[in-house]
mmCIF file of C-alpha atoms in Angstrom:
data_model
loop_
_atom_site.group_PDB
_atom_site.id
_atom_site.type_symbol
_atom_site.label_atom_id
_atom_site.label_comp_id
_atom_site.label_asym_id
_atom_site.label_seq_id
_atom_site.Cartn_x
_atom_site.Cartn_y
_atom_site.Cartn_z
ATOM 1 C CA MET L 1 -0.200 0.181 0.077
ATOM 2 C CA ALA L 2 2.662 2.477 1.016
ATOM 3 C CA THR L 3 4.380 1.596 -2.109
ATOM 4 C CA ALA L 4 1.516 2.381 -4.173
ATOM 5 C CA ARG L 5 0.928 5.925 -2.756
ATOM 6 C CA ARG L 6 4.738 6.524 -3.195
ATOM 7 C CA GLU L 7 4.282 5.907 -6.893
ATOM 8 C CA ARG L 8 0.965 7.580 -6.917
ATOM 9 C CA TYR L 9 2.834 10.802 -5.338
ATOM 10 C CA ARG L 10 5.715 10.251 -7.906
ATOM 11 C CA LYS L 11 3.385 10.144 -10.936
ATOM 12 C CA GLN L 12 1.696 12.961 -9.932
ATOM 13 C CA THR L 13 4.611 14.971 -9.009
ATOM 14 C CA ARG L 14 6.194 14.340 -12.324
ATOM 15 C CA GLU L 15 2.751 15.465 -14.139
ATOM 16 C CA GLU L 16 2.797 18.367 -12.261
ATOM 17 C CA ALA L 17 6.519 19.195 -13.088
ATOM 18 C CA LYS L 18 5.580 18.890 -16.899
ATOM 19 C CA ALA L 19 2.651 21.213 -16.743
ATOM 20 C CA VAL L 20 4.969 23.893 -14.853
ATOM 21 C CA ALA L 21 7.599 23.487 -18.142
ATOM 22 C CA LEU L 22 4.743 23.629 -20.672
ATOM 23 C CA ALA L 23 3.851 27.249 -19.031
ATOM 24 C CA GLN L 24 7.237 27.949 -18.947
ATOM 25 C CA LEU L 25 7.568 27.025 -22.678
ATOM 26 C CA SER L 26 4.634 29.299 -23.213
ATOM 27 C CA GLU L 27 6.092 32.177 -21.675
ATOM 28 C CA SER L 28 9.959 32.192 -22.885
ATOM 29 C CA GLY L 29 10.460 29.020 -25.338
ATOM 30 C CA THR L 30 12.633 26.113 -24.498
ATOM 31 C CA ALA L 31 15.208 28.686 -23.241
ATOM 32 C CA GLY L 32 13.194 29.565 -20.289
ATOM 33 C CA ILE L 33 12.605 26.039 -19.031
ATOM 34 C CA SER L 34 14.619 25.608 -15.886
ATOM 35 C CA VAL L 35 14.422 22.846 -13.491
ATOM 36 C CA ASN L 36 14.973 25.089 -10.626
ATOM 37 C CA ALA L 37 12.245 27.563 -11.224
ATOM 38 C CA ILE L 38 9.576 24.521 -11.682
ATOM 39 C CA ALA L 39 10.564 23.152 -8.216
ATOM 40 C CA LYS L 40 9.932 26.873 -7.062
ATOM 41 C CA ALA L 41 6.585 27.266 -8.802
ATOM 42 C CA MET L 42 5.961 23.713 -6.924
ATOM 43 C CA GLY L 43 6.789 24.743 -3.883
ATOM 44 C CA MET L 44 10.009 22.510 -3.596
ATOM 45 C CA THR L 45 13.209 22.846 -3.903
ATOM 46 C CA GLY L 46 15.803 22.211 -6.825
ATOM 47 C CA PRO L 47 17.419 19.261 -5.222
ATOM 48 C CA ALA L 48 14.069 17.739 -4.175
ATOM 49 C CA LEU L 49 12.777 17.611 -8.081
ATOM 50 C CA TYR L 50 15.776 16.081 -9.260
ATOM 51 C CA ARG L 51 14.942 13.174 -7.721
ATOM 52 C CA TYR L 52 11.902 13.043 -10.257
ATOM 53 C CA PHE L 53 14.177 14.330 -13.025
ATOM 54 C CA ALA L 54 17.791 13.588 -13.031
ATOM 55 C CA SER L 55 18.348 16.871 -15.544
ATOM 56 C CA ARG L 56 16.861 19.429 -17.842
ATOM 57 C CA ASP L 57 17.097 17.027 -20.708
ATOM 58 C CA GLU L 58 15.262 14.322 -18.874
ATOM 59 C CA LEU L 59 12.645 16.640 -18.622
ATOM 60 C CA LEU L 60 12.581 18.294 -22.195
ATOM 61 C CA THR L 61 12.722 14.420 -23.360
ATOM 62 C CA GLU L 62 9.440 13.786 -21.367
ATOM 63 C CA LEU L 63 7.982 16.867 -23.123
ATOM 64 C CA ILE L 64 9.043 16.295 -26.401
ATOM 65 C CA THR L 65 8.017 12.222 -26.139
ATOM 66 C CA ASP L 66 4.500 13.087 -25.026
ATOM 67 C CA THR L 67 3.911 15.897 -27.358
ATOM 68 C CA TYR L 68 4.949 13.382 -30.674
ATOM 69 C CA ARG L 69 2.489 10.949 -29.031
ATOM 70 C CA ASP L 70 -0.383 13.230 -28.804
ATOM 71 C CA LEU L 71 0.308 14.429 -32.383
ATOM 72 C CA ALA L 72 0.685 10.761 -33.437
ATOM 73 C CA GLU L 73 -2.574 9.839 -32.065
ATOM 74 C CA THR L 74 -4.309 12.607 -33.340
ATOM 75 C CA LEU L 75 -3.346 12.443 -36.737
ATOM 76 C CA ALA L 76 -3.730 8.705 -36.631
ATOM 77 C CA ARG L 77 -7.534 9.229 -35.509
ATOM 78 C CA ALA L 78 -7.900 11.747 -38.247
ATOM 79 C CA VAL L 79 -7.013 9.101 -40.806
ATOM 80 C CA ALA L 80 -8.978 6.098 -39.270
ATOM 81 C CA ASP L 81 -12.019 8.526 -39.252
ATOM 82 C CA ALA L 82 -11.620 9.375 -42.986
ATOM 83 C CA ALA L 83 -12.700 7.677 -46.266
ATOM 84 C CA PRO L 84 -10.024 6.355 -47.925
ATOM 85 C CA ALA L 85 -9.985 8.855 -51.010
ATOM 86 C CA ASP L 86 -10.182 12.037 -47.914
ATOM 87 C CA ARG L 87 -7.631 10.815 -45.701
ATOM 88 C CA PHE L 88 -4.886 13.249 -46.992
ATOM 89 C CA ARG L 89 -7.283 15.742 -46.266
ATOM 90 C CA ALA L 90 -8.031 14.618 -42.793
ATOM 91 C CA LEU L 91 -4.678 14.444 -42.047
ATOM 92 C CA ALA L 92 -3.403 17.791 -43.301
ATOM 93 C CA ARG L 93 -6.388 19.440 -41.421
ATOM 94 C CA ALA L 94 -5.847 17.483 -38.201
ATOM 95 C CA LEU L 95 -2.277 18.545 -38.267
ATOM 96 C CA ARG L 96 -2.967 22.320 -38.685
ATOM 97 C CA ASP L 97 -6.050 22.186 -36.277
ATOM 98 C CA TRP L 98 -3.219 20.665 -33.480
ATOM 99 C CA ALA L 99 -0.559 23.204 -34.399
ATOM 100 C CA LYS L 100 -3.031 25.990 -34.000
ATOM 101 C CA ARG L 101 -4.866 24.676 -30.456
ATOM 102 C CA GLN L 102 -0.840 24.294 -29.291
ATOM 103 C CA PRO L 103 1.516 26.217 -31.034
ATOM 104 C CA ASP L 104 4.143 26.200 -27.950
ATOM 105 C CA ARG L 105 4.057 22.251 -28.481
ATOM 106 C CA TYR L 106 4.087 22.679 -32.183
ATOM 107 C CA LEU L 107 7.305 24.494 -32.088
ATOM 108 C CA LEU L 108 8.627 22.370 -29.269
ATOM 109 C CA ILE L 109 9.151 19.355 -31.955
ATOM 110 C CA TYR L 110 9.100 21.268 -35.111
ATOM 111 C CA GLY L 111 10.843 24.889 -34.278
ATOM 112 C CA THR L 112 14.229 25.827 -33.529
ATOM 113 C CA PRO L 113 16.108 23.145 -31.990
ATOM 114 C CA VAL L 114 17.312 23.694 -28.475
ATOM 115 C CA PRO L 115 20.822 24.318 -27.829
ATOM 116 C CA GLY L 116 22.623 21.525 -26.535
ATOM 117 C CA TYR L 117 19.781 18.980 -26.462
ATOM 118 C CA HIS L 118 20.399 15.731 -28.307
ATOM 119 C CA ALA L 119 17.069 13.507 -29.100
ATOM 120 C CA PRO L 120 17.130 9.879 -27.483
ATOM 121 C CA PRO L 121 16.195 7.019 -29.850
ATOM 122 C CA GLU L 122 12.485 6.780 -28.359
ATOM 123 C CA THR L 123 11.907 10.415 -29.643
ATOM 124 C CA THR L 124 12.943 9.556 -33.239
ATOM 125 C CA GLU L 125 11.270 6.238 -33.019
ATOM 126 C CA ILE L 126 7.871 8.146 -32.815
ATOM 127 C CA ALA L 127 8.607 11.029 -35.294
ATOM 128 C CA ALA L 128 9.459 7.929 -37.584
ATOM 129 C CA GLY L 129 5.901 6.576 -36.803
ATOM 130 C CA LEU L 130 4.417 10.045 -37.755
ATOM 131 C CA MET L 131 5.976 9.563 -41.353
ATOM 132 C CA ARG L 132 4.608 6.342 -41.646
ATOM 133 C CA THR L 133 1.244 8.091 -41.158
ATOM 134 C CA ILE L 134 2.248 10.540 -43.603
ATOM 135 C CA PHE L 135 3.250 7.817 -46.210
ATOM 136 C CA ASP L 136 0.034 5.893 -45.902
ATOM 137 C CA ALA L 137 -1.955 9.129 -46.246
ATOM 138 C CA CYS L 138 0.055 10.154 -49.702
ATOM 139 C CA ALA L 139 -0.773 6.780 -51.022
ATOM 140 C CA THR L 140 -4.721 7.628 -50.987
ATOM 141 C CA VAL L 141 -3.669 10.792 -53.143
ATOM 142 C CA GLY L 142 -5.361 10.321 -56.246
ATOM 143 C CA GLU L 143 -7.202 6.928 -55.811
ATOM 144 C CA ALA L 144 -10.428 8.451 -56.328
ATOM 145 C CA GLY L 145 -9.780 10.573 -59.304
ATOM 146 C CA GLU L 146 -11.800 13.813 -59.724
ATOM 147 C CA ALA L 147 -14.714 12.508 -58.015
ATOM 148 C CA GLY L 148 -13.182 12.070 -54.698
ATOM 149 C CA GLY L 149 -11.135 15.603 -55.214
ATOM 150 C CA GLY L 150 -7.865 13.313 -56.443
ATOM 151 C CA GLY L 151 -5.542 13.311 -59.093
ATOM 152 C CA VAL L 152 -6.311 13.031 -62.846
ATOM 153 C CA ASP L 153 -6.756 10.604 -65.615
ATOM 154 C CA GLY L 154 -8.969 8.193 -62.968
ATOM 155 C CA GLY L 155 -6.897 8.486 -60.298
ATOM 156 C CA ARG L 156 -3.816 7.772 -61.464
ATOM 157 C CA GLN L 157 -0.604 10.015 -60.539
ATOM 158 C CA ARG L 158 0.431 12.326 -63.070
ATOM 159 C CA PRO L 159 4.028 11.724 -64.501
ATOM 160 C CA LEU L 160 7.024 12.659 -62.622
ATOM 161 C CA THR L 161 8.543 16.075 -63.657
ATOM 162 C CA GLU L 162 12.652 15.551 -64.534
ATOM 163 C CA LEU L 163 13.547 16.879 -61.147
ATOM 164 C CA GLU L 164 10.657 15.070 -59.219
ATOM 165 C CA ALA L 165 12.517 12.003 -61.124
ATOM 166 C CA GLU L 166 15.880 12.866 -59.923
ATOM 167 C CA LEU L 167 14.502 13.342 -56.312
ATOM 168 C CA ALA L 168 12.653 9.744 -56.539
ATOM 169 C CA ARG L 169 16.209 8.468 -57.675
ATOM 170 C CA HIS L 170 18.288 9.795 -55.056
ATOM 171 C CA LEU L 171 15.586 8.919 -51.960
ATOM 172 C CA GLU L 172 15.665 5.267 -53.476
ATOM 173 C CA GLY L 173 17.131 3.004 -50.757
ATOM 174 C CA THR L 174 17.678 5.918 -47.992
ATOM 175 C CA GLY L 175 16.079 3.712 -45.267
ATOM 176 C CA PRO L 176 12.286 3.363 -44.289
ATOM 177 C CA TRP L 177 11.985 6.433 -42.205
ATOM 178 C CA GLY L 178 9.339 4.604 -40.479
ATOM 179 C CA PRO L 179 8.055 1.048 -39.241
ATOM 180 C CA GLY L 180 7.056 -1.379 -41.981
ATOM 181 C CA GLU L 181 8.283 -1.853 -45.603
ATOM 182 C CA GLU L 182 10.336 0.957 -47.004
ATOM 183 C CA PRO L 183 8.446 3.131 -49.625
ATOM 184 C CA GLY L 184 9.870 3.480 -53.278
ATOM 185 C CA GLY L 185 11.669 6.677 -53.864
ATOM 186 C CA GLU L 186 8.516 7.944 -55.582
ATOM 187 C CA MET L 187 6.418 7.555 -52.834
ATOM 188 C CA LYS L 188 8.933 9.165 -50.322
ATOM 189 C CA GLY L 189 9.442 12.343 -52.431
ATOM 190 C CA ARG L 190 5.881 12.449 -52.281
ATOM 191 C CA ALA L 191 5.834 12.262 -48.700
ATOM 192 C CA LEU L 192 8.599 14.541 -48.255
ATOM 193 C CA ARG L 193 7.525 17.342 -50.440
ATOM 194 C CA THR L 194 4.050 17.055 -49.046
ATOM 195 C CA TRP L 195 5.356 17.336 -45.137
ATOM 196 C CA THR L 196 7.789 20.301 -46.125
ATOM 197 C CA ARG L 197 4.798 22.233 -47.706
ATOM 198 C CA LEU L 198 2.177 21.736 -44.982
ATOM 199 C CA HIS L 199 4.638 22.661 -42.409
ATOM 200 C CA GLY L 200 5.537 25.848 -44.219
ATOM 201 C CA VAL L 201 2.723 27.232 -44.302
ATOM 202 C CA ILE L 202 1.484 26.078 -40.478
ATOM 203 C CA SER L 203 5.031 27.300 -39.356
ATOM 204 C CA LEU L 204 4.827 30.532 -40.779
ATOM 205 C CA ASP L 205 0.812 30.935 -39.642
ATOM 206 C CA VAL L 206 2.004 29.614 -35.973
ATOM 207 C CA GLN L 207 4.663 31.957 -35.889
ATOM 208 C CA GLY L 208 2.501 35.156 -36.544
ATOM 209 C CA GLN L 209 4.469 35.812 -39.780
ATOM 210 C CA PHE L 210 1.380 36.218 -41.822
ATOM 211 C CA THR L 211 0.067 39.170 -39.305
ATOM 212 C CA GLY L 212 -0.945 42.239 -41.256
ATOM 213 C CA MET L 213 -1.004 40.583 -44.544
ATOM 214 C CA GLY L 214 -4.969 41.093 -44.597
ATOM 215 C CA PHE L 215 -5.726 37.384 -45.362
ATOM 216 C CA ASP L 216 -6.887 34.212 -43.976
ATOM 217 C CA PRO L 217 -4.256 31.699 -43.731
ATOM 218 C CA SER L 218 -7.128 28.650 -43.769
ATOM 219 C CA VAL L 219 -7.694 29.849 -47.151
ATOM 220 C CA LEU L 220 -3.868 29.457 -48.443
ATOM 221 C CA PHE L 221 -3.566 25.941 -46.188
ATOM 222 C CA GLU L 222 -6.957 24.736 -48.270
ATOM 223 C CA ALA L 223 -5.183 25.667 -51.300
ATOM 224 C CA GLU L 224 -1.994 23.977 -50.642
ATOM 225 C CA ILE L 225 -4.085 20.836 -50.103
ATOM 226 C CA ASP L 226 -5.976 20.966 -52.946
ATOM 227 C CA ALA L 227 -2.454 21.602 -55.050
ATOM 228 C CA LEU L 228 -1.091 18.769 -53.047
ATOM 229 C CA VAL L 229 -3.860 16.544 -54.042
ATOM 230 C CA ARG L 230 -3.740 17.197 -57.670
ATOM 231 C CA GLY L 231 -0.160 16.868 -58.155
ATOM 232 C CA GLY L 232 0.519 20.604 -58.127
#
C-alpha cells in the first residue's frame, strides 16, 4: 500500500512538473525551461525535484515524447475516421488544427532546436511513426480520381517531372523512415514534398508571420492541400 502511494505521488509530481514546464515554454520558449524555476513554482527545492527528473534534458525528453505521441494519436484518429479518398485532406487539416491549438508544443518539436539538447532514440522512433502515417495518407492521394478530389486520369498520379524523378532516384534505398516496409523513392519524394509544404504554411502561421497581410491563412492552407492532392 505504501509503495503504491509513493508511486502515485511520484507520478503526480512528474505530471505537475511537466505542466509547469509547458507554462514556462509558453512564456519564454525552450530556453526558459529551468528545473529550479519549476521546483520553486511547485513549492519544492531544486534538489528535491531532481529526484524526479535527473536533468533538464530528461524533462525535455518527456515533454517531447508526450508531444509526439499526442500528435501521432491525433493524426491516426483523423485518418482512421476518414474515407480512403479523404484521408490526406483529413490528416493535413488535423495537423494544422493541432498546431493552432497548441503552438508552443508544435514549436517544441518543429521549431528551433534546443541548444545542447540531443534527442534520444525513443523520440526519433515516435517521429518515424508519424512519417509512416504520412506515407499511408499520401498513398491514397489520387486513388478516387476527380470524384474524390484526387488526381487526374481516373486516379493515376501525373507523370513525374525531371527534377521529381531525380529526387525519387536520390531517395531510393535511403532507409524506411518509419516502421514497416520501405516505400519506393517516388512515394518518399511525394511524402517529403507534402510534409515540407504543409509545415511551411503551418510554421509561418503559428509564428504569426502572416499577421498584417490581410488574408485568412486557412484559405491558403486549403489551397495548398488542393494543389498537393491534384499533384501540383
